[in-house]
mmCIF file of C-alpha atoms in Angstrom:
data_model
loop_
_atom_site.group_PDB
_atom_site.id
_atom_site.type_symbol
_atom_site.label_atom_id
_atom_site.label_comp_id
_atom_site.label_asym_id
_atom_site.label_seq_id
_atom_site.Cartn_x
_atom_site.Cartn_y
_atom_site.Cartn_z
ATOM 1 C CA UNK Q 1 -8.021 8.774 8.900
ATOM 2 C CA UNK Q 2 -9.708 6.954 6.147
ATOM 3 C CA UNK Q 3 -11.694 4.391 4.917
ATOM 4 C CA UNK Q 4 -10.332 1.031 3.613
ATOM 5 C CA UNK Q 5 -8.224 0.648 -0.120
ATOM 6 C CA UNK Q 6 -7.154 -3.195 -1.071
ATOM 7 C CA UNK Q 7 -3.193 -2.892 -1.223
ATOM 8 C CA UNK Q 8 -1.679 -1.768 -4.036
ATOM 9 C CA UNK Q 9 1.996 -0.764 -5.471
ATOM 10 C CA UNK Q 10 2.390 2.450 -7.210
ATOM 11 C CA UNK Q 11 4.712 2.125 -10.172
ATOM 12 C CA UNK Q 12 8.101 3.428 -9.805
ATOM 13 C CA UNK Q 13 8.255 6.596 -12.464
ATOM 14 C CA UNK Q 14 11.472 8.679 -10.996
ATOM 15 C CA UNK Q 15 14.197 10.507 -12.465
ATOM 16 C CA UNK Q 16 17.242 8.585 -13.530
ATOM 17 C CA UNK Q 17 19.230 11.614 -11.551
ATOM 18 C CA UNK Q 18 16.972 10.682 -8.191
ATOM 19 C CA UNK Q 19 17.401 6.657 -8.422
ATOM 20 C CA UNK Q 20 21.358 7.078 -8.737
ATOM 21 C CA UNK Q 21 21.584 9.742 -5.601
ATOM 22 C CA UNK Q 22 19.297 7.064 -3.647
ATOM 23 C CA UNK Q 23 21.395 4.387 -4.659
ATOM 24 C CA UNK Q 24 24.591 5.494 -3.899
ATOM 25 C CA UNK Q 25 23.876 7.064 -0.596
ATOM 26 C CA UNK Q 26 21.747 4.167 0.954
ATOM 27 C CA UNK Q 27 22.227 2.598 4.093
ATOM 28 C CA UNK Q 28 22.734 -1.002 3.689
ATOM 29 C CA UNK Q 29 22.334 -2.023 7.770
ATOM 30 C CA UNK Q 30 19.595 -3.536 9.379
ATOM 31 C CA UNK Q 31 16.596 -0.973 10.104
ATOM 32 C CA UNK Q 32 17.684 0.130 13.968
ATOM 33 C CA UNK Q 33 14.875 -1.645 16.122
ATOM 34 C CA UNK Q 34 12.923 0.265 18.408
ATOM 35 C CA UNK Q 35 11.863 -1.365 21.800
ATOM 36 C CA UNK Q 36 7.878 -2.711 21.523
ATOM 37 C CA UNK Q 37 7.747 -2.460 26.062
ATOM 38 C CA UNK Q 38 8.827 1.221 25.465
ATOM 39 C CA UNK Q 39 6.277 1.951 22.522
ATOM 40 C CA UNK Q 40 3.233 0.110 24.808
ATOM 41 C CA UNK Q 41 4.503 2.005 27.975
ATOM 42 C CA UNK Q 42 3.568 5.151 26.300
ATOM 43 C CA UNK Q 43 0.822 3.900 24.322
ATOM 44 C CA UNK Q 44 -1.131 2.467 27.617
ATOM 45 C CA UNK Q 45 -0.876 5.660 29.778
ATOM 46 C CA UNK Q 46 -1.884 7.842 26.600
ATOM 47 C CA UNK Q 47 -4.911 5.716 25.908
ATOM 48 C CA UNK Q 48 -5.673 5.378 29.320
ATOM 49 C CA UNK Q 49 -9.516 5.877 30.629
ATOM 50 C CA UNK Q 50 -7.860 8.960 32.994
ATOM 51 C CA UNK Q 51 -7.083 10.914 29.879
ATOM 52 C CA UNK Q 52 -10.859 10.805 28.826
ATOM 53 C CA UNK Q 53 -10.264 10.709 24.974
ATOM 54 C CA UNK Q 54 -8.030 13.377 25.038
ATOM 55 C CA UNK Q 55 -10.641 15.869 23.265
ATOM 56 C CA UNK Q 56 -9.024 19.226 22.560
ATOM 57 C CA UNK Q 57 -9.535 22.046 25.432
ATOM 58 C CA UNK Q 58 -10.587 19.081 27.843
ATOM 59 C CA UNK Q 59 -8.712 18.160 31.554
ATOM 60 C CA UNK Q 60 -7.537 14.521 30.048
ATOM 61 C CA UNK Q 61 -6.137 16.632 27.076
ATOM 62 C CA UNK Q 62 -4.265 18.402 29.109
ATOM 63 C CA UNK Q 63 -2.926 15.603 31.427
ATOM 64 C CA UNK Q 64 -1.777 14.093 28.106
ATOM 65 C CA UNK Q 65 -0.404 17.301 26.974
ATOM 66 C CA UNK Q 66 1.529 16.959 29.971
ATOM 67 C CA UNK Q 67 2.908 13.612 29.399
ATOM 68 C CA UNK Q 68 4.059 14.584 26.223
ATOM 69 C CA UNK Q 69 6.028 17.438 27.548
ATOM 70 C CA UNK Q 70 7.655 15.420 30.300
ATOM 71 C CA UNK Q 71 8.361 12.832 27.931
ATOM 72 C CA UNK Q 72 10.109 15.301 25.369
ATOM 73 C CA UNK Q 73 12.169 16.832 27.744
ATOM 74 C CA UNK Q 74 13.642 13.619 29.655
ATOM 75 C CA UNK Q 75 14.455 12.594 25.721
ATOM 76 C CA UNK Q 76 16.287 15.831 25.257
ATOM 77 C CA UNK Q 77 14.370 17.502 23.319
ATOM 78 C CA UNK Q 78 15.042 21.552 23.230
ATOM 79 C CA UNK Q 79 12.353 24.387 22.528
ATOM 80 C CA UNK Q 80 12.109 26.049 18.987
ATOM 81 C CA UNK Q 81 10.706 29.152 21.058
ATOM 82 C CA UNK Q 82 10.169 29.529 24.415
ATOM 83 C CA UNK Q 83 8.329 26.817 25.702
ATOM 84 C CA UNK Q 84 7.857 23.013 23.921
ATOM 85 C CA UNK Q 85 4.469 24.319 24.512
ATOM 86 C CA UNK Q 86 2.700 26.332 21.482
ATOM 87 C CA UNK Q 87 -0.882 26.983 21.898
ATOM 88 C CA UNK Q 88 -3.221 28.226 19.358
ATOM 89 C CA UNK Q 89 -6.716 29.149 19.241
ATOM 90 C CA UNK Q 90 -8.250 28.392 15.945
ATOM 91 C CA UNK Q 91 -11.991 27.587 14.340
ATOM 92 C CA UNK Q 92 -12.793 23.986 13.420
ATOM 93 C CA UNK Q 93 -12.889 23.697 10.039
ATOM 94 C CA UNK Q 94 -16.150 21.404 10.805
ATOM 95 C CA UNK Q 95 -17.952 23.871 12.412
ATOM 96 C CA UNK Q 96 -16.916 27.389 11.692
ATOM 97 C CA UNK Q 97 -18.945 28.666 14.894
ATOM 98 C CA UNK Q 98 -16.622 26.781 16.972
ATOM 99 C CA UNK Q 99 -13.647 28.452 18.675
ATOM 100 C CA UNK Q 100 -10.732 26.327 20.238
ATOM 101 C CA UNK Q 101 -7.746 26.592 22.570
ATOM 102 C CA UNK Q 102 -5.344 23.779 21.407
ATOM 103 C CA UNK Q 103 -1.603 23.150 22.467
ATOM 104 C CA UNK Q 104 1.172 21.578 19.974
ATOM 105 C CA UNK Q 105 3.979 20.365 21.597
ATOM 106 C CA UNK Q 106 6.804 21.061 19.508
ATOM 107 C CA UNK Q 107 10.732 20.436 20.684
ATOM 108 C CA UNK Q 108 14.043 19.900 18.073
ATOM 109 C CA UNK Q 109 17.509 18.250 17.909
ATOM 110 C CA UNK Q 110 19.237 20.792 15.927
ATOM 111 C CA UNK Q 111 21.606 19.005 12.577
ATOM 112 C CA UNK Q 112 25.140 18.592 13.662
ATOM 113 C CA UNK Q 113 26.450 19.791 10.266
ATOM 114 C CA UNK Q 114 23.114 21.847 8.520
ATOM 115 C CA UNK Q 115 20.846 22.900 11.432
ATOM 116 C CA UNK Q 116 19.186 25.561 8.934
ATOM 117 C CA UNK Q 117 17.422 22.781 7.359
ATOM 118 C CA UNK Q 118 14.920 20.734 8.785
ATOM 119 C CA UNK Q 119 12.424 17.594 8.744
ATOM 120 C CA UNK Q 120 9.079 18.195 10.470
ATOM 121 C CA UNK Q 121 8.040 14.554 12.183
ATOM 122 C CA UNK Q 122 4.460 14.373 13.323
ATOM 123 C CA UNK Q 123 1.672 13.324 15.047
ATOM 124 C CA UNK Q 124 -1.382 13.933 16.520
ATOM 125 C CA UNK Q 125 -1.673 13.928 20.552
ATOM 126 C CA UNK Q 126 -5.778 14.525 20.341
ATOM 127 C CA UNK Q 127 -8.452 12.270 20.233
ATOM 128 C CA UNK Q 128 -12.276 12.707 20.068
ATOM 129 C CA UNK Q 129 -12.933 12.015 23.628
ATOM 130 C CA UNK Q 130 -16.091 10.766 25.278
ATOM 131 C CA UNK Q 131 -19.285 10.127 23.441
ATOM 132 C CA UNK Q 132 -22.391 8.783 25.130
ATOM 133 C CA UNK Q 133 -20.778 7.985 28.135
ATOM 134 C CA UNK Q 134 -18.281 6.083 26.920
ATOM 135 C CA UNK Q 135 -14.619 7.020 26.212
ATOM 136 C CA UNK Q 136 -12.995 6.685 22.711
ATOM 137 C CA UNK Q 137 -9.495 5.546 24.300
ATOM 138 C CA UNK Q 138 -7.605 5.946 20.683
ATOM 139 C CA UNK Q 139 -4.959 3.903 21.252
ATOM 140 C CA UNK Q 140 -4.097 3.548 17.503
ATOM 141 C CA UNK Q 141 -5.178 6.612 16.478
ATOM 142 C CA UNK Q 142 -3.341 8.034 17.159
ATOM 143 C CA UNK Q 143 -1.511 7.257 20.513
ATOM 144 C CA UNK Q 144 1.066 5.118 19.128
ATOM 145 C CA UNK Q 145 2.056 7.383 16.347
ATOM 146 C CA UNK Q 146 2.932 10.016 19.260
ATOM 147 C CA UNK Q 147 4.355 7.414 21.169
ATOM 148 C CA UNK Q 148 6.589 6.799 18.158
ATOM 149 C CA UNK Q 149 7.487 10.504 18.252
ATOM 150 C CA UNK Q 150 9.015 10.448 21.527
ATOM 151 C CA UNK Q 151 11.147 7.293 21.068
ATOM 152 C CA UNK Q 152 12.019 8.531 17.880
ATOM 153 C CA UNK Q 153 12.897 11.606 19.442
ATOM 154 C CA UNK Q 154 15.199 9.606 22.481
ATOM 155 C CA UNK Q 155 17.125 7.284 19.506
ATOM 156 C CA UNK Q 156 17.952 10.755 17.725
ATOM 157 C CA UNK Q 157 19.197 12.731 20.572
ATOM 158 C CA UNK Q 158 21.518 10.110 21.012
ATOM 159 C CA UNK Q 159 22.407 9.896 17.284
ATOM 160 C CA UNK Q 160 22.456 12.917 16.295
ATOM 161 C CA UNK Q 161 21.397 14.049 12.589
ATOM 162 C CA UNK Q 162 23.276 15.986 9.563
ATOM 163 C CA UNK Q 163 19.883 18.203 9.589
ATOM 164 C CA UNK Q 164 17.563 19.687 12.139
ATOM 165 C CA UNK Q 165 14.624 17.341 13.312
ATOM 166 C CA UNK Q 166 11.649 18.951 14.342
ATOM 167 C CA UNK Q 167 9.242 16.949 16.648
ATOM 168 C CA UNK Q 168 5.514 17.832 16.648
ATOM 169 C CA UNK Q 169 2.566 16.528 18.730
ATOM 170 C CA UNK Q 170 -0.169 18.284 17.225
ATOM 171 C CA UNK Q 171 -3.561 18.883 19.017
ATOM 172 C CA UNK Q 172 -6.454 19.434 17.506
ATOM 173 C CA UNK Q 173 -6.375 17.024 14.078
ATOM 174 C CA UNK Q 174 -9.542 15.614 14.767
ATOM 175 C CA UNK Q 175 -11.552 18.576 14.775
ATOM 176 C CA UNK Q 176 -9.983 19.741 11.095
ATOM 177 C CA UNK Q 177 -6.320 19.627 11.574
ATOM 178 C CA UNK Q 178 -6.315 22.820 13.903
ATOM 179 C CA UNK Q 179 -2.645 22.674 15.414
ATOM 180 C CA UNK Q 180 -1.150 21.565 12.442
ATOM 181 C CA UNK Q 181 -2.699 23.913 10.148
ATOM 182 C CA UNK Q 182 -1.825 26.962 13.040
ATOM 183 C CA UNK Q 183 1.734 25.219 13.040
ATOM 184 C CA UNK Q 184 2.155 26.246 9.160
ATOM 185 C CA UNK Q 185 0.226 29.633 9.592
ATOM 186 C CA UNK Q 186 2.718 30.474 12.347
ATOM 187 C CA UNK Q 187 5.917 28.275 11.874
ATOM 188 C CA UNK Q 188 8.450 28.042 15.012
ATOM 189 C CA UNK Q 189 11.411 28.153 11.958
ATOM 190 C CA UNK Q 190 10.846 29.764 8.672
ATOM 191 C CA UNK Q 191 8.610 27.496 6.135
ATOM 192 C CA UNK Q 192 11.285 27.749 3.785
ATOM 193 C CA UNK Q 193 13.844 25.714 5.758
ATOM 194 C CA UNK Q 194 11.336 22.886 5.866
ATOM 195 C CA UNK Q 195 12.246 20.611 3.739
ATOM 196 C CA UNK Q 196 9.818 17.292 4.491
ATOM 197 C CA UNK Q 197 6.784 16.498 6.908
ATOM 198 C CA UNK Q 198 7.030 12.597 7.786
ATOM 199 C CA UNK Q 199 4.124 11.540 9.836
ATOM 200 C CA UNK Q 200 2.459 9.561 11.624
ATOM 201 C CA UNK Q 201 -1.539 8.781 12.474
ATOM 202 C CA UNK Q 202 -2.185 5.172 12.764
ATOM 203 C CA UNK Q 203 0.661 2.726 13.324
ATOM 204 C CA UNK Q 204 0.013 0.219 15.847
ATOM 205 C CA UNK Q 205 -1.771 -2.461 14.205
ATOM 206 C CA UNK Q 206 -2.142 -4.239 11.115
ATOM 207 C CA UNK Q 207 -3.310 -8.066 10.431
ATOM 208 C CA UNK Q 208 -1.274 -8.210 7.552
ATOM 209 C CA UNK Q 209 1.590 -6.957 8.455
ATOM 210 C CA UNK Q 210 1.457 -3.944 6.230
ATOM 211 C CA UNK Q 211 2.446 -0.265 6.859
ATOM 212 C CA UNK Q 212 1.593 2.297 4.052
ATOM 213 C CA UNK Q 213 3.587 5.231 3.398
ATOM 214 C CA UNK Q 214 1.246 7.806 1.238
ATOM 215 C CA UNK Q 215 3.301 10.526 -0.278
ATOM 216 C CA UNK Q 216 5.182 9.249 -2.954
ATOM 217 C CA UNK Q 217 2.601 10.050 -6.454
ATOM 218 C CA UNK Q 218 3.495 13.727 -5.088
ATOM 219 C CA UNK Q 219 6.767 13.241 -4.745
ATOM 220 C CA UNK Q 220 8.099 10.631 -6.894
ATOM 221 C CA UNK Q 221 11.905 11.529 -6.069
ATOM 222 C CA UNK Q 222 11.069 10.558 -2.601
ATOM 223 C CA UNK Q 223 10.510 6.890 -3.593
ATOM 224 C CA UNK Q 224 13.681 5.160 -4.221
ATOM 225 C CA UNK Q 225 15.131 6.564 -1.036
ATOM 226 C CA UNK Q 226 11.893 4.413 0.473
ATOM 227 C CA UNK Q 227 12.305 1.246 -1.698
ATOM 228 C CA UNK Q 228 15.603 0.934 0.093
ATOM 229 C CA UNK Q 229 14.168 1.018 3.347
ATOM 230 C CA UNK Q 230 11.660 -1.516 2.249
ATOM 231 C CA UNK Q 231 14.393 -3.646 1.562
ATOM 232 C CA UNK Q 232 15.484 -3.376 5.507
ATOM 233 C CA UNK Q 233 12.094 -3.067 6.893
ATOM 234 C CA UNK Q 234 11.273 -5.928 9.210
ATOM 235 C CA UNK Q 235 7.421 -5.384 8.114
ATOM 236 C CA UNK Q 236 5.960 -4.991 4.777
ATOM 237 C CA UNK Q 237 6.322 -1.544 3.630
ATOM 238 C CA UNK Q 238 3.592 -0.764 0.926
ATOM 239 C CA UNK Q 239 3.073 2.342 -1.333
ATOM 240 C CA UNK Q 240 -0.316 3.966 -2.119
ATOM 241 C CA UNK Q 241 -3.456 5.842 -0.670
ATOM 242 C CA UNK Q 242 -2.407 9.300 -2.463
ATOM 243 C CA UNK Q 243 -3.207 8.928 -6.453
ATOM 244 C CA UNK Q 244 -5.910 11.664 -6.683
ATOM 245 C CA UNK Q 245 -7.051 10.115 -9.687
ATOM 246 C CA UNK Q 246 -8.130 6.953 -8.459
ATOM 247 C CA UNK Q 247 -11.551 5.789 -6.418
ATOM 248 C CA UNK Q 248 -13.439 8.281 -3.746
ATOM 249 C CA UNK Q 249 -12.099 8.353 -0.358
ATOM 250 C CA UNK Q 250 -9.083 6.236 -1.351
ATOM 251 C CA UNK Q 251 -6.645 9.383 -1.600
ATOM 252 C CA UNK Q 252 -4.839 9.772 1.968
ATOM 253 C CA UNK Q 253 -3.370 12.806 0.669
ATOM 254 C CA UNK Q 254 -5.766 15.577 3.236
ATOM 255 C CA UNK Q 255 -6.431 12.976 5.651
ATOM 256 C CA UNK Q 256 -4.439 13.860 8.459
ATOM 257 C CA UNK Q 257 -1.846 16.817 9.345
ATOM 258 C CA UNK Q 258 0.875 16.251 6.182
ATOM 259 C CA UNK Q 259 -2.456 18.249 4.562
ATOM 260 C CA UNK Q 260 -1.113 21.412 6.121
ATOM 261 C CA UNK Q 261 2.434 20.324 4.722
ATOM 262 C CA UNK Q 262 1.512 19.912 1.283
ATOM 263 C CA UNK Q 263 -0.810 22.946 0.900
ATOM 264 C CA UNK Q 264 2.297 25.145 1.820
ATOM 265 C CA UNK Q 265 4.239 23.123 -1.249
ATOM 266 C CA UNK Q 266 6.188 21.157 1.476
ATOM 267 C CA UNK Q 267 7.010 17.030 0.218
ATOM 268 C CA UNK Q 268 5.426 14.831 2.800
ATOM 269 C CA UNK Q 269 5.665 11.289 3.538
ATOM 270 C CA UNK Q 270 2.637 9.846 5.789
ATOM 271 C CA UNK Q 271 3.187 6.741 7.545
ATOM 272 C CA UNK Q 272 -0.304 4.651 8.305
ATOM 273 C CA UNK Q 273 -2.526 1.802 8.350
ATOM 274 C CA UNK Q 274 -5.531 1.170 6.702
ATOM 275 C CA UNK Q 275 -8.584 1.826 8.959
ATOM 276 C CA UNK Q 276 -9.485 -1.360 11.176
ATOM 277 C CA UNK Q 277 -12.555 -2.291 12.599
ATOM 278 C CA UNK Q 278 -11.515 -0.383 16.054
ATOM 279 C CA UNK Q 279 -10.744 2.852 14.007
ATOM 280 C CA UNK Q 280 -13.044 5.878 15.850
ATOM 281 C CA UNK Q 281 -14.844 3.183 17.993
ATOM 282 C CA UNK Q 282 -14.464 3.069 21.642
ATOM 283 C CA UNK Q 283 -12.816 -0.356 21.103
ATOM 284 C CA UNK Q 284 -9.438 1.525 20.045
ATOM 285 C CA UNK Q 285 -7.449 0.002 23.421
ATOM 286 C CA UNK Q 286 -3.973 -0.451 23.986
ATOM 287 C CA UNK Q 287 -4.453 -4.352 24.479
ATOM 288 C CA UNK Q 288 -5.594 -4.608 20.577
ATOM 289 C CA UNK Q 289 -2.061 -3.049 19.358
ATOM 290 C CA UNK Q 290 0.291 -4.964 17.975
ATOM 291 C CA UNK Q 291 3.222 -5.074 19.750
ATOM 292 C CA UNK Q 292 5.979 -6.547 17.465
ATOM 293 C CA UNK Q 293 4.245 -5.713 14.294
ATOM 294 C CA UNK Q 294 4.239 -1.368 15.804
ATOM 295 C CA UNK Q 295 8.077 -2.035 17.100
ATOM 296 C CA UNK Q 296 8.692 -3.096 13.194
ATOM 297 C CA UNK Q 297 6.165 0.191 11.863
ATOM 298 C CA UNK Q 298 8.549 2.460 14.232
ATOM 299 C CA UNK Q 299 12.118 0.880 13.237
ATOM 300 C CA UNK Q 300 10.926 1.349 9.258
ATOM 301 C CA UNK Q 301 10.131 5.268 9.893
ATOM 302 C CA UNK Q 302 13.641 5.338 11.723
ATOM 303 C CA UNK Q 303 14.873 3.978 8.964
ATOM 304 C CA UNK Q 304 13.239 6.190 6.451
ATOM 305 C CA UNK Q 305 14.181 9.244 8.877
ATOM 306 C CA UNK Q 306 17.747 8.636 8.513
ATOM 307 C CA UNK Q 307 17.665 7.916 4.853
ATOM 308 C CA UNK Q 308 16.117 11.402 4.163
ATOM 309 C CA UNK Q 309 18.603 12.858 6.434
ATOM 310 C CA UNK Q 310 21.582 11.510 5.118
ATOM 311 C CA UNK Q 311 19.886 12.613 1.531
ATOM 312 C CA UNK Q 312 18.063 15.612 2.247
ATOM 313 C CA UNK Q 313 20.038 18.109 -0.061
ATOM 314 C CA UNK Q 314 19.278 16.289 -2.943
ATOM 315 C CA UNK Q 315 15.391 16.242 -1.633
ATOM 316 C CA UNK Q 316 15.459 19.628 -1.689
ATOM 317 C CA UNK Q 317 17.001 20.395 -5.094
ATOM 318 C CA UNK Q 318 14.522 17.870 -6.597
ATOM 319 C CA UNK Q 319 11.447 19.620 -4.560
ATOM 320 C CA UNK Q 320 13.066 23.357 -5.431
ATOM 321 C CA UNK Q 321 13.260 24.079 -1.501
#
């Protein structure tokens, strides 16, 4: 993740073409709510001391690993291979002497009407386990965005999509992005059937009320389709974190696994906070979520999961895939 940005609005430079394609295929319901007990359920056994930080190639990796499988299947979720289970060995892009055996989860409800096309949602399953004796629980970063995934994952088996969703649990984004990076090098589906990333590091918490989602300066046709979920969102959605041009550190744009995404040319959208005082401290507990404010973060992506489904051929005429 990244440092802190005070919050600001991008302007709104689109396409007359995009705006009217947004506007006249918006949903104008309520964003669907997402339970807050279901979120925390997950949240509190991911971030528990037993999983030990959840360190790539460690024993509480692996028994969250396992969670995450068991928690995929029971919400329906199907294989895009063999196994939900994809592991990878790959070197840390922090220390190239460094060789590591990582596992993404990855599992798919395939579209109703246009299963050869497909949105990627993600998050990372890692964290950076135990220093000096004391464990770095990560309950924010980024437990709750893969706690999202697999209530995401239940509400969408149930409602099924126009377009395939693909659900990822990356390991490994701490050390460098490994298992998203190995997830592009080596796609389940072909890249070219990939037509948005939407993810998710960061998303429990915010004293403000605020969710960012980065993406948009890259993308500008993705924006109106966004300002109408802002209208529905039951937080405040904000735009931002991803103008290269603007101050050091500030940018979102490589800071977590859409990087991978949008150095293969694919549109992302990446749903986060700004850092907190708990971000990468052992104080990152489940008890210091939010409970009502990451219910509202996890209705809003809903929301904006269904709008780009509902819209995603015109996405990919106006991003040429």
């Amino acid at each position: 993740m990244r440092l802190k940005l005070l919050p600001a609005t991008l302007p709104c430079l689109l396409l007359a073409a995009a705006c009217s394609a947004a506007t006249t295929t918006a949903d104008t319901t309520t964003a669907t709510p997402v339970e807050a007990d279901a979120l925390m359920r997950h949240v509190s056994i991911l971030a528990a001391d037993s999983m030990e930080g959840r360190l790539i190639g460690t024993p509480g990796n692996a028994k969250a690993r396992a969670y995450v499988v068991r928690e995929f299947a029971a919400a329906g979720l199907q294989p895009v291979g063999a196994s939900l289970e994809i592991p990878f060995e790959a070197r840390s892009t922090r220390d190239s002497s460094v060789v590591r055996r990582g596992v993404n989860v990855v599992g798919q409800i395939r579209g109703r009407t246009e299963p050869g096309r497909a949105i990627v949602v993600t998050a990372h399953y890692d964290h950076v386990g135990v220093r000096n004796g004391e464990i770095y629980n990560g309950a924010d970063d980024d437990a709750s965005g893969t706690a999202a995934l697999i209530e995401l994952a239940r509400w969408f088996r149930e409602h099924p999509p126009a377009h395939t969703l693909i659900f990822a649990a990356f390991d490994g984004e701490e050390g460098g992005l490994t298992g998203s990076r190995e997830f592009v090098r080596q796609p389940p589906v072909p890249l070219s059937s990939i037509v948005l990333n939407v993810n998710l590091d960061m998303i429990g918490r915010n004293e403000r009320n605020e969710l960012y989602a980065a993406g948009t300066s890259h993308s500008r046709f993705l924006r109106p389709y966004l300002d109408s979920v802002a209208t529905r969102s039951p937080i405040t959605l904000r735009f931002g974190h991803d103008d290269p041009n603007g101050p050091p550190r500030d940018d979102w744009t490589m800071q977590s696994d859409h990087a991978s995404f949008h150095r293969a040319g694919i549109p992302f959208i990446y749903f986060g906070v700004e850092d907190h005082a708990d971000y990468h401290r052992p104080t990152d507990d489940t008890e210091r979520l939010m409970p009502q404010f990451f219910a509202g973060a996890v209705s809003t992506v809903l929301d904006a999961v269904r709008t780009f489904d509902r819209n995603l051929a015109a996405i990919g005429t106006a991003s040429s895939r």
